[in-house]
PDB file of C-alpha atoms in Angstrom:
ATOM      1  CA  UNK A   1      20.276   2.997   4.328  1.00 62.00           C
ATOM      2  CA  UNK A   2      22.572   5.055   1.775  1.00 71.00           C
ATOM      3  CA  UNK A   3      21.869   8.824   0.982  1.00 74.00           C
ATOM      4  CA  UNK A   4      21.730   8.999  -2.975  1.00 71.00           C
ATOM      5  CA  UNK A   5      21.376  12.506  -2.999  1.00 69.00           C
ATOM      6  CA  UNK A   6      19.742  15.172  -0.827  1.00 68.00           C
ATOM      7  CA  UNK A   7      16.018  14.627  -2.205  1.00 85.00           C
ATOM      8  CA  UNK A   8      16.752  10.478  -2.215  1.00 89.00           C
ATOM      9  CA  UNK A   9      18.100   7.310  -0.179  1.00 91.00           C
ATOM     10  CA  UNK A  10      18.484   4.111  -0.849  1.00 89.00           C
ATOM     11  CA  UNK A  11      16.963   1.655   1.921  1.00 86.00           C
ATOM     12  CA  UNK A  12      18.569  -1.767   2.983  1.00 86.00           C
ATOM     13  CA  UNK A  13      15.491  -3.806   1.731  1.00 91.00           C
ATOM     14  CA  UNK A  14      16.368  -4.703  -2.124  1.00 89.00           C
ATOM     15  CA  UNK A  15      14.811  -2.361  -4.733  1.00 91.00           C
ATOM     16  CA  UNK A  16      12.504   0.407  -2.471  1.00 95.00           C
ATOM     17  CA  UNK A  17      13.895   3.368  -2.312  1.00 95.00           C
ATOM     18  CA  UNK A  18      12.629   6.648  -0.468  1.00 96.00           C
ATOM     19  CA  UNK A  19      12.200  10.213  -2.537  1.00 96.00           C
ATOM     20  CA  UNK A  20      11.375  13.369  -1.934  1.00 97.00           C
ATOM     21  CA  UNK A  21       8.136  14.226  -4.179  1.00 98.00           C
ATOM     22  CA  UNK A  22       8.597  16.227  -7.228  1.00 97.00           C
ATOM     23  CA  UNK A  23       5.869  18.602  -9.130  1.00 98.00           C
ATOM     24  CA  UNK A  24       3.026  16.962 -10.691  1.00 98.00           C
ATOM     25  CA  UNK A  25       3.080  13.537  -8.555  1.00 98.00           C
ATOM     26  CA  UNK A  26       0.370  15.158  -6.352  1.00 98.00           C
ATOM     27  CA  UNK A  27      -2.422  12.813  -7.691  1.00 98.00           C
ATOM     28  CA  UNK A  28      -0.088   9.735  -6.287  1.00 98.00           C
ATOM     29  CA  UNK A  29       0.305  11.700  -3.099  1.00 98.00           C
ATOM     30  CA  UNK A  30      -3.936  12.468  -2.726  1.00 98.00           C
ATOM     31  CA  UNK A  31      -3.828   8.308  -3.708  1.00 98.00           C
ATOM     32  CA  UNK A  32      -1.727   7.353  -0.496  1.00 98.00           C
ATOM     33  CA  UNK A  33      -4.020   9.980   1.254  1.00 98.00           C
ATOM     34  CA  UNK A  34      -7.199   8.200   0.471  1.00 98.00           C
ATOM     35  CA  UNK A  35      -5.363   4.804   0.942  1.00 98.00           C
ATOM     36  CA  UNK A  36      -4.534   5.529   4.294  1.00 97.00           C
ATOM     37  CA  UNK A  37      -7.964   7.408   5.079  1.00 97.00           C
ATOM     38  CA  UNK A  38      -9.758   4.099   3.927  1.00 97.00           C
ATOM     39  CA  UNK A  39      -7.459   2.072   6.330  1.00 94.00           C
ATOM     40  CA  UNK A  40      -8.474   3.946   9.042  1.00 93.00           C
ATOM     41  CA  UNK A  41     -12.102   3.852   8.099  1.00 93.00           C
ATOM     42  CA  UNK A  42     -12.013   7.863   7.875  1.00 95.00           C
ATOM     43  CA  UNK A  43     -12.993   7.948   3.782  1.00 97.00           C
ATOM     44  CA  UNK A  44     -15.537  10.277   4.683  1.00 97.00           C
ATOM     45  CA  UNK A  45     -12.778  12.747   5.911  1.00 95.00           C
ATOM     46  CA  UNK A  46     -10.525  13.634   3.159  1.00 97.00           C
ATOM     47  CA  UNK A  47     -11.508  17.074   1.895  1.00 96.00           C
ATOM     48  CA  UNK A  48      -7.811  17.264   0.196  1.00 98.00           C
ATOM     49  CA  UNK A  49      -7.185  18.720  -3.378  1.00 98.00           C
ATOM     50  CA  UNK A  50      -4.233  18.045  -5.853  1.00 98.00           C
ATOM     51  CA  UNK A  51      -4.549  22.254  -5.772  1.00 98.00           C
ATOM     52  CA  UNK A  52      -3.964  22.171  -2.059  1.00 98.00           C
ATOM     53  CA  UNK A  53      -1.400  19.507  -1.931  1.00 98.00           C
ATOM     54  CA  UNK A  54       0.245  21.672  -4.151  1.00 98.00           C
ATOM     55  CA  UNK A  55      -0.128  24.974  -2.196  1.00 98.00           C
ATOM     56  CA  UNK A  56       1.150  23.093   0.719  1.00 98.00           C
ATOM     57  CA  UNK A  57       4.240  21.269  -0.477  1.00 98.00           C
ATOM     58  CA  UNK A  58       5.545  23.786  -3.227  1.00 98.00           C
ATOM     59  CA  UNK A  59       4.000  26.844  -2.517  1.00 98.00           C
ATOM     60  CA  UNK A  60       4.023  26.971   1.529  1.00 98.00           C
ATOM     61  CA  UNK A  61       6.530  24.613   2.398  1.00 97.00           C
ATOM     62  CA  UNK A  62       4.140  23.697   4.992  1.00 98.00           C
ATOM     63  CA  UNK A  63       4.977  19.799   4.940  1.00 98.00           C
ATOM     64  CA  UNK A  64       7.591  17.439   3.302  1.00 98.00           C
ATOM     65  CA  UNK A  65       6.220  14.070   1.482  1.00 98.00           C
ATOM     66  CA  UNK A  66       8.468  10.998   0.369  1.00 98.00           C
ATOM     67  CA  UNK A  67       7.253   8.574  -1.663  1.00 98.00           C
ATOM     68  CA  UNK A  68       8.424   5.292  -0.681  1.00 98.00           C
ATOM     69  CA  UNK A  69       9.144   3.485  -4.281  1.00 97.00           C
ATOM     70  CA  UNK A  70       9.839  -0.524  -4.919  1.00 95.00           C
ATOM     71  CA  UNK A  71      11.854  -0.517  -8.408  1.00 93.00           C
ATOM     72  CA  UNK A  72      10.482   3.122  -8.939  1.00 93.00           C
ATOM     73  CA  UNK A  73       6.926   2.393  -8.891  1.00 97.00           C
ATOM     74  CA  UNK A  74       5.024   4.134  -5.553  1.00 98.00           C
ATOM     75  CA  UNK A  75       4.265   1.847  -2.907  1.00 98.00           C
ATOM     76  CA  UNK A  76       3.204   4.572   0.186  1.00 98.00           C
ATOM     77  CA  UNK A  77       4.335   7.508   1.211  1.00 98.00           C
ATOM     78  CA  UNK A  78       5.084   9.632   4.238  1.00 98.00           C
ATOM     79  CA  UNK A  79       4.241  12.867   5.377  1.00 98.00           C
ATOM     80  CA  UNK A  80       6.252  15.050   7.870  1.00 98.00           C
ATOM     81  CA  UNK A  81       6.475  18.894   9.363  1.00 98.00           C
ATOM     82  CA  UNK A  82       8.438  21.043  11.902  1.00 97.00           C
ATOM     83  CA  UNK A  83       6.648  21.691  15.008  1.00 96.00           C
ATOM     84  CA  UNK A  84       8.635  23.606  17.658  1.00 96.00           C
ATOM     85  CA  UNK A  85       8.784  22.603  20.929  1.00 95.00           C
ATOM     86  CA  UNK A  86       9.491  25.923  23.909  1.00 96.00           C
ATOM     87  CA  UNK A  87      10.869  23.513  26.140  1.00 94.00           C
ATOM     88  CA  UNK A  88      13.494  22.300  23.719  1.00 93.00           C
ATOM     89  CA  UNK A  89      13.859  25.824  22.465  1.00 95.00           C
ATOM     90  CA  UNK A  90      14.156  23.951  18.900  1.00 94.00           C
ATOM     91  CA  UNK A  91      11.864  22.229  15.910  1.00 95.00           C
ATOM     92  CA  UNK A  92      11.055  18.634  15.865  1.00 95.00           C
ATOM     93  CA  UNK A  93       9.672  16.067  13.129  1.00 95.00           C
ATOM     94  CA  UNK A  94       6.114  15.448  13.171  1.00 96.00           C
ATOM     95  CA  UNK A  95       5.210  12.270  11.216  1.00 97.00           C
ATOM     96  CA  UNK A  96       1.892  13.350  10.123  1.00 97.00           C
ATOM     97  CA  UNK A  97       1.032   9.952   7.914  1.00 96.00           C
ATOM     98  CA  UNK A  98       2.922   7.290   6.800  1.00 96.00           C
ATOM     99  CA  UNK A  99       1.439   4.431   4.919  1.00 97.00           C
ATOM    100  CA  UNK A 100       2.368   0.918   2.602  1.00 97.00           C
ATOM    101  CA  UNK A 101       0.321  -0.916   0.030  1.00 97.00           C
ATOM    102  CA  UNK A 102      -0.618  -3.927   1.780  1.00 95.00           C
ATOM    103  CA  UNK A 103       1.510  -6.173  -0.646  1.00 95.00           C
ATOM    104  CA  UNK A 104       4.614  -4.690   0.707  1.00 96.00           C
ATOM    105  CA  UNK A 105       4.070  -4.304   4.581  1.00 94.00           C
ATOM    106  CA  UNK A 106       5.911  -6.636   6.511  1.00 92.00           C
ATOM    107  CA  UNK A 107       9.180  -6.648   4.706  1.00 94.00           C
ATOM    108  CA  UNK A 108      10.937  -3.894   6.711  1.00 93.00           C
ATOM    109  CA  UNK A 109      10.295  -1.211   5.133  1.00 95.00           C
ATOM    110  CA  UNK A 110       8.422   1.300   7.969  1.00 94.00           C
ATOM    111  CA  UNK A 111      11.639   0.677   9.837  1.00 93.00           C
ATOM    112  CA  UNK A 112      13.947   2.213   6.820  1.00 94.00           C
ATOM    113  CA  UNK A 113      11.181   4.640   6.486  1.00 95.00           C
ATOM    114  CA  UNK A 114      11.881   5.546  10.457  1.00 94.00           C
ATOM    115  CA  UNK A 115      15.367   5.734   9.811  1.00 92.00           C
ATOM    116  CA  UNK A 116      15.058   7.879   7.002  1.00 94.00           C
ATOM    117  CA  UNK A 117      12.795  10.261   9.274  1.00 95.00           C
ATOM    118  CA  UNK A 118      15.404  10.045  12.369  1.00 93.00           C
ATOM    119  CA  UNK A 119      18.344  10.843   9.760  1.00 92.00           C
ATOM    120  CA  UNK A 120      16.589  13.873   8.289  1.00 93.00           C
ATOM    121  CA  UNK A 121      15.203  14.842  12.412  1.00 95.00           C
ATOM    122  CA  UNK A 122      18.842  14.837  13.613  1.00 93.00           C
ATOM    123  CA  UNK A 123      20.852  16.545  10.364  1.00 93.00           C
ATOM    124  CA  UNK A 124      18.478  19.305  10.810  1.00 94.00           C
ATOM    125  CA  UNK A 125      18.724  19.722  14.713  1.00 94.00           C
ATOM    126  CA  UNK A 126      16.070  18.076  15.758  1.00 95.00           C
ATOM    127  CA  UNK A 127      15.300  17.196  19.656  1.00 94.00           C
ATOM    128  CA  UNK A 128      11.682  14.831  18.735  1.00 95.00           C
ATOM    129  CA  UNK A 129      10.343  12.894  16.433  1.00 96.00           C
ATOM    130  CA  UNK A 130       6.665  12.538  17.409  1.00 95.00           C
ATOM    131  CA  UNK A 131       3.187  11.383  15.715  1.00 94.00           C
ATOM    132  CA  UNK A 132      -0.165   9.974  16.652  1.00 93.00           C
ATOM    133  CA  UNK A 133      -1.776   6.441  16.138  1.00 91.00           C
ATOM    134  CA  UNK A 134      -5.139   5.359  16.875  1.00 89.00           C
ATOM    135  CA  UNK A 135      -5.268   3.287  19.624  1.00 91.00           C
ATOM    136  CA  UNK A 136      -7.020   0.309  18.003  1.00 91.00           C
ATOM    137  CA  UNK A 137      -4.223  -0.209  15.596  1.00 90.00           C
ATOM    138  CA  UNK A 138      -2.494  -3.030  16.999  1.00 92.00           C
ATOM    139  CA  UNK A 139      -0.206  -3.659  14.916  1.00 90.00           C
ATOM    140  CA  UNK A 140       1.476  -0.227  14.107  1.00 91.00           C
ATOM    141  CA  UNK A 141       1.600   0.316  17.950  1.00 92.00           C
ATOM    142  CA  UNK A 142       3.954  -2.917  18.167  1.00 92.00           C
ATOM    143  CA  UNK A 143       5.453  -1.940  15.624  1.00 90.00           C
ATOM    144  CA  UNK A 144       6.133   1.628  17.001  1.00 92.00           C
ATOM    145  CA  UNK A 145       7.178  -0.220  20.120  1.00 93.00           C
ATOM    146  CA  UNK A 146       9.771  -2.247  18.618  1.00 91.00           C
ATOM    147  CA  UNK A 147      11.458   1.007  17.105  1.00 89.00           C
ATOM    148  CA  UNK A 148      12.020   2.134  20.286  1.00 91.00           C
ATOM    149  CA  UNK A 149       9.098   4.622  20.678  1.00 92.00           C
ATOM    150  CA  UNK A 150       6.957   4.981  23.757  1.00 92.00           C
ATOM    151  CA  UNK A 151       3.524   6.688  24.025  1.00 91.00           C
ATOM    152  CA  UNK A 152       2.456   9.406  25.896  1.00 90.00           C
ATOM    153  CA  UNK A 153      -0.099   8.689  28.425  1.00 88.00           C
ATOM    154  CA  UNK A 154      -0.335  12.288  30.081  1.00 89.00           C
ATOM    155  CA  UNK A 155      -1.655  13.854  26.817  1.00 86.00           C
ATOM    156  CA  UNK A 156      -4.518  14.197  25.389  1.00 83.00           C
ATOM    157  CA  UNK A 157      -4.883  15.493  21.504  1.00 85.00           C
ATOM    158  CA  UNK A 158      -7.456  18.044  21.022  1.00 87.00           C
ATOM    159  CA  UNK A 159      -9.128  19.351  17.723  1.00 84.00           C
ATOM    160  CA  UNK A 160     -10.885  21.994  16.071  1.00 88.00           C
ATOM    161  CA  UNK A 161     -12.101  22.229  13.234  1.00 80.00           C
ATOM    162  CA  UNK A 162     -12.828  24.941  10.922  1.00 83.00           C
ATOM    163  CA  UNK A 163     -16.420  24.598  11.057  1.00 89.00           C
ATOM    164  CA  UNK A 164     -15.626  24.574  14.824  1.00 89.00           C
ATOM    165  CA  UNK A 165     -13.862  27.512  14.946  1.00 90.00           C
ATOM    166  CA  UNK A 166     -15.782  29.543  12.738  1.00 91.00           C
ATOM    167  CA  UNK A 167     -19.357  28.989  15.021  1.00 92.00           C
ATOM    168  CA  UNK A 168     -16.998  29.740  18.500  1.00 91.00           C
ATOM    169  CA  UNK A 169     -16.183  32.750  16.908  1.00 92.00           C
ATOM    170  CA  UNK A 170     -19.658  33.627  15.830  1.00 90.00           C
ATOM    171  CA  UNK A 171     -20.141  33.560  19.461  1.00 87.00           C
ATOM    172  CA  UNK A 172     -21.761  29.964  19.194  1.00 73.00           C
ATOM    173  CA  UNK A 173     -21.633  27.117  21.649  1.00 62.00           C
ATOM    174  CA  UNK A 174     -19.052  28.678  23.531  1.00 49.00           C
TER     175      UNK A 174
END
């Protein structure tokens, strides 16, 4: 992996390259959204906007996207924040979604993408580098194995959502 430039790298698989999103490409990040939402058989749960993309990424800062490109075309993405860990005293890289066109899976390229990701996690100070995977997906889990990663078996994610949170605080179901 070579850093072109702070917003690009080049990987060590011939042609892909990994970029930071620019203004406007939010309908080809929403795409990769919906890819990966179909993957996981969770269609039914994207309520994301190009509008809110671009509140979240430009506006708020909230999250970081790369698009992973073969020969400059997109062929996934990835999608990352800070969390910020007491224990560590210090932020770590959340890999909220990362996801390949089938055509191009199986060439190496999730492992540049992790490299990218671990680069980026320890220039800025980083302790973790942590995400979720649902536990049928077999193959990302070897995959995630073979990088190095190990799961943790002690926690458990929990959720709320807004519709959630808005009937506990109307005293509902509480």
């Amino acid at each position: 992996m070579e850093k072109l430039t702070n917003n690009e790298y080049k990987t060590d698989v011939s042609g892909i390259t990994l970029r930071f999103v620019r203004e406007g490409e939010e309908g080809t990040v929403l795409h990769f959204i919906r890819a990966i939402a179909a993957y996981e058989k969770m269609s039914d749960c994207v309520i994301a906007t190009e509008e809110g993309l671009h509140r979240a990424i430009f506006e708020q800062h909230a999250c970081n996207v790369l698009l992973i490109e073969q020969e400059g075309v997109p062929v996934g993405f990835c999608l990352y924040f800070h969390t910020f860990s007491t224990f560590c005293g210090r932020t770590n890289l959340y890999l909220e979604d990362i996801f390949l066109n089938e055509e191009v899976r199986g060439r190496g390229i999730g492992r540049e993408v992790f490299r990218v990701l671990m680069e980026i996690a320890l220039e800025e100070g980083c302790e973790r580098l942590e995400w979720v995977c649902l536990n049928w997906n077999a193959p990302s889990i070897a995959f995630y194995r073979r990088m190095g990663a190990f799961p943790l078996s002690d926690w458990t994610t929990w959720r709320m959502t807004a519709k959630d949170m808005r009937r506990s605080l109307s005293g509902g179901d509480s």
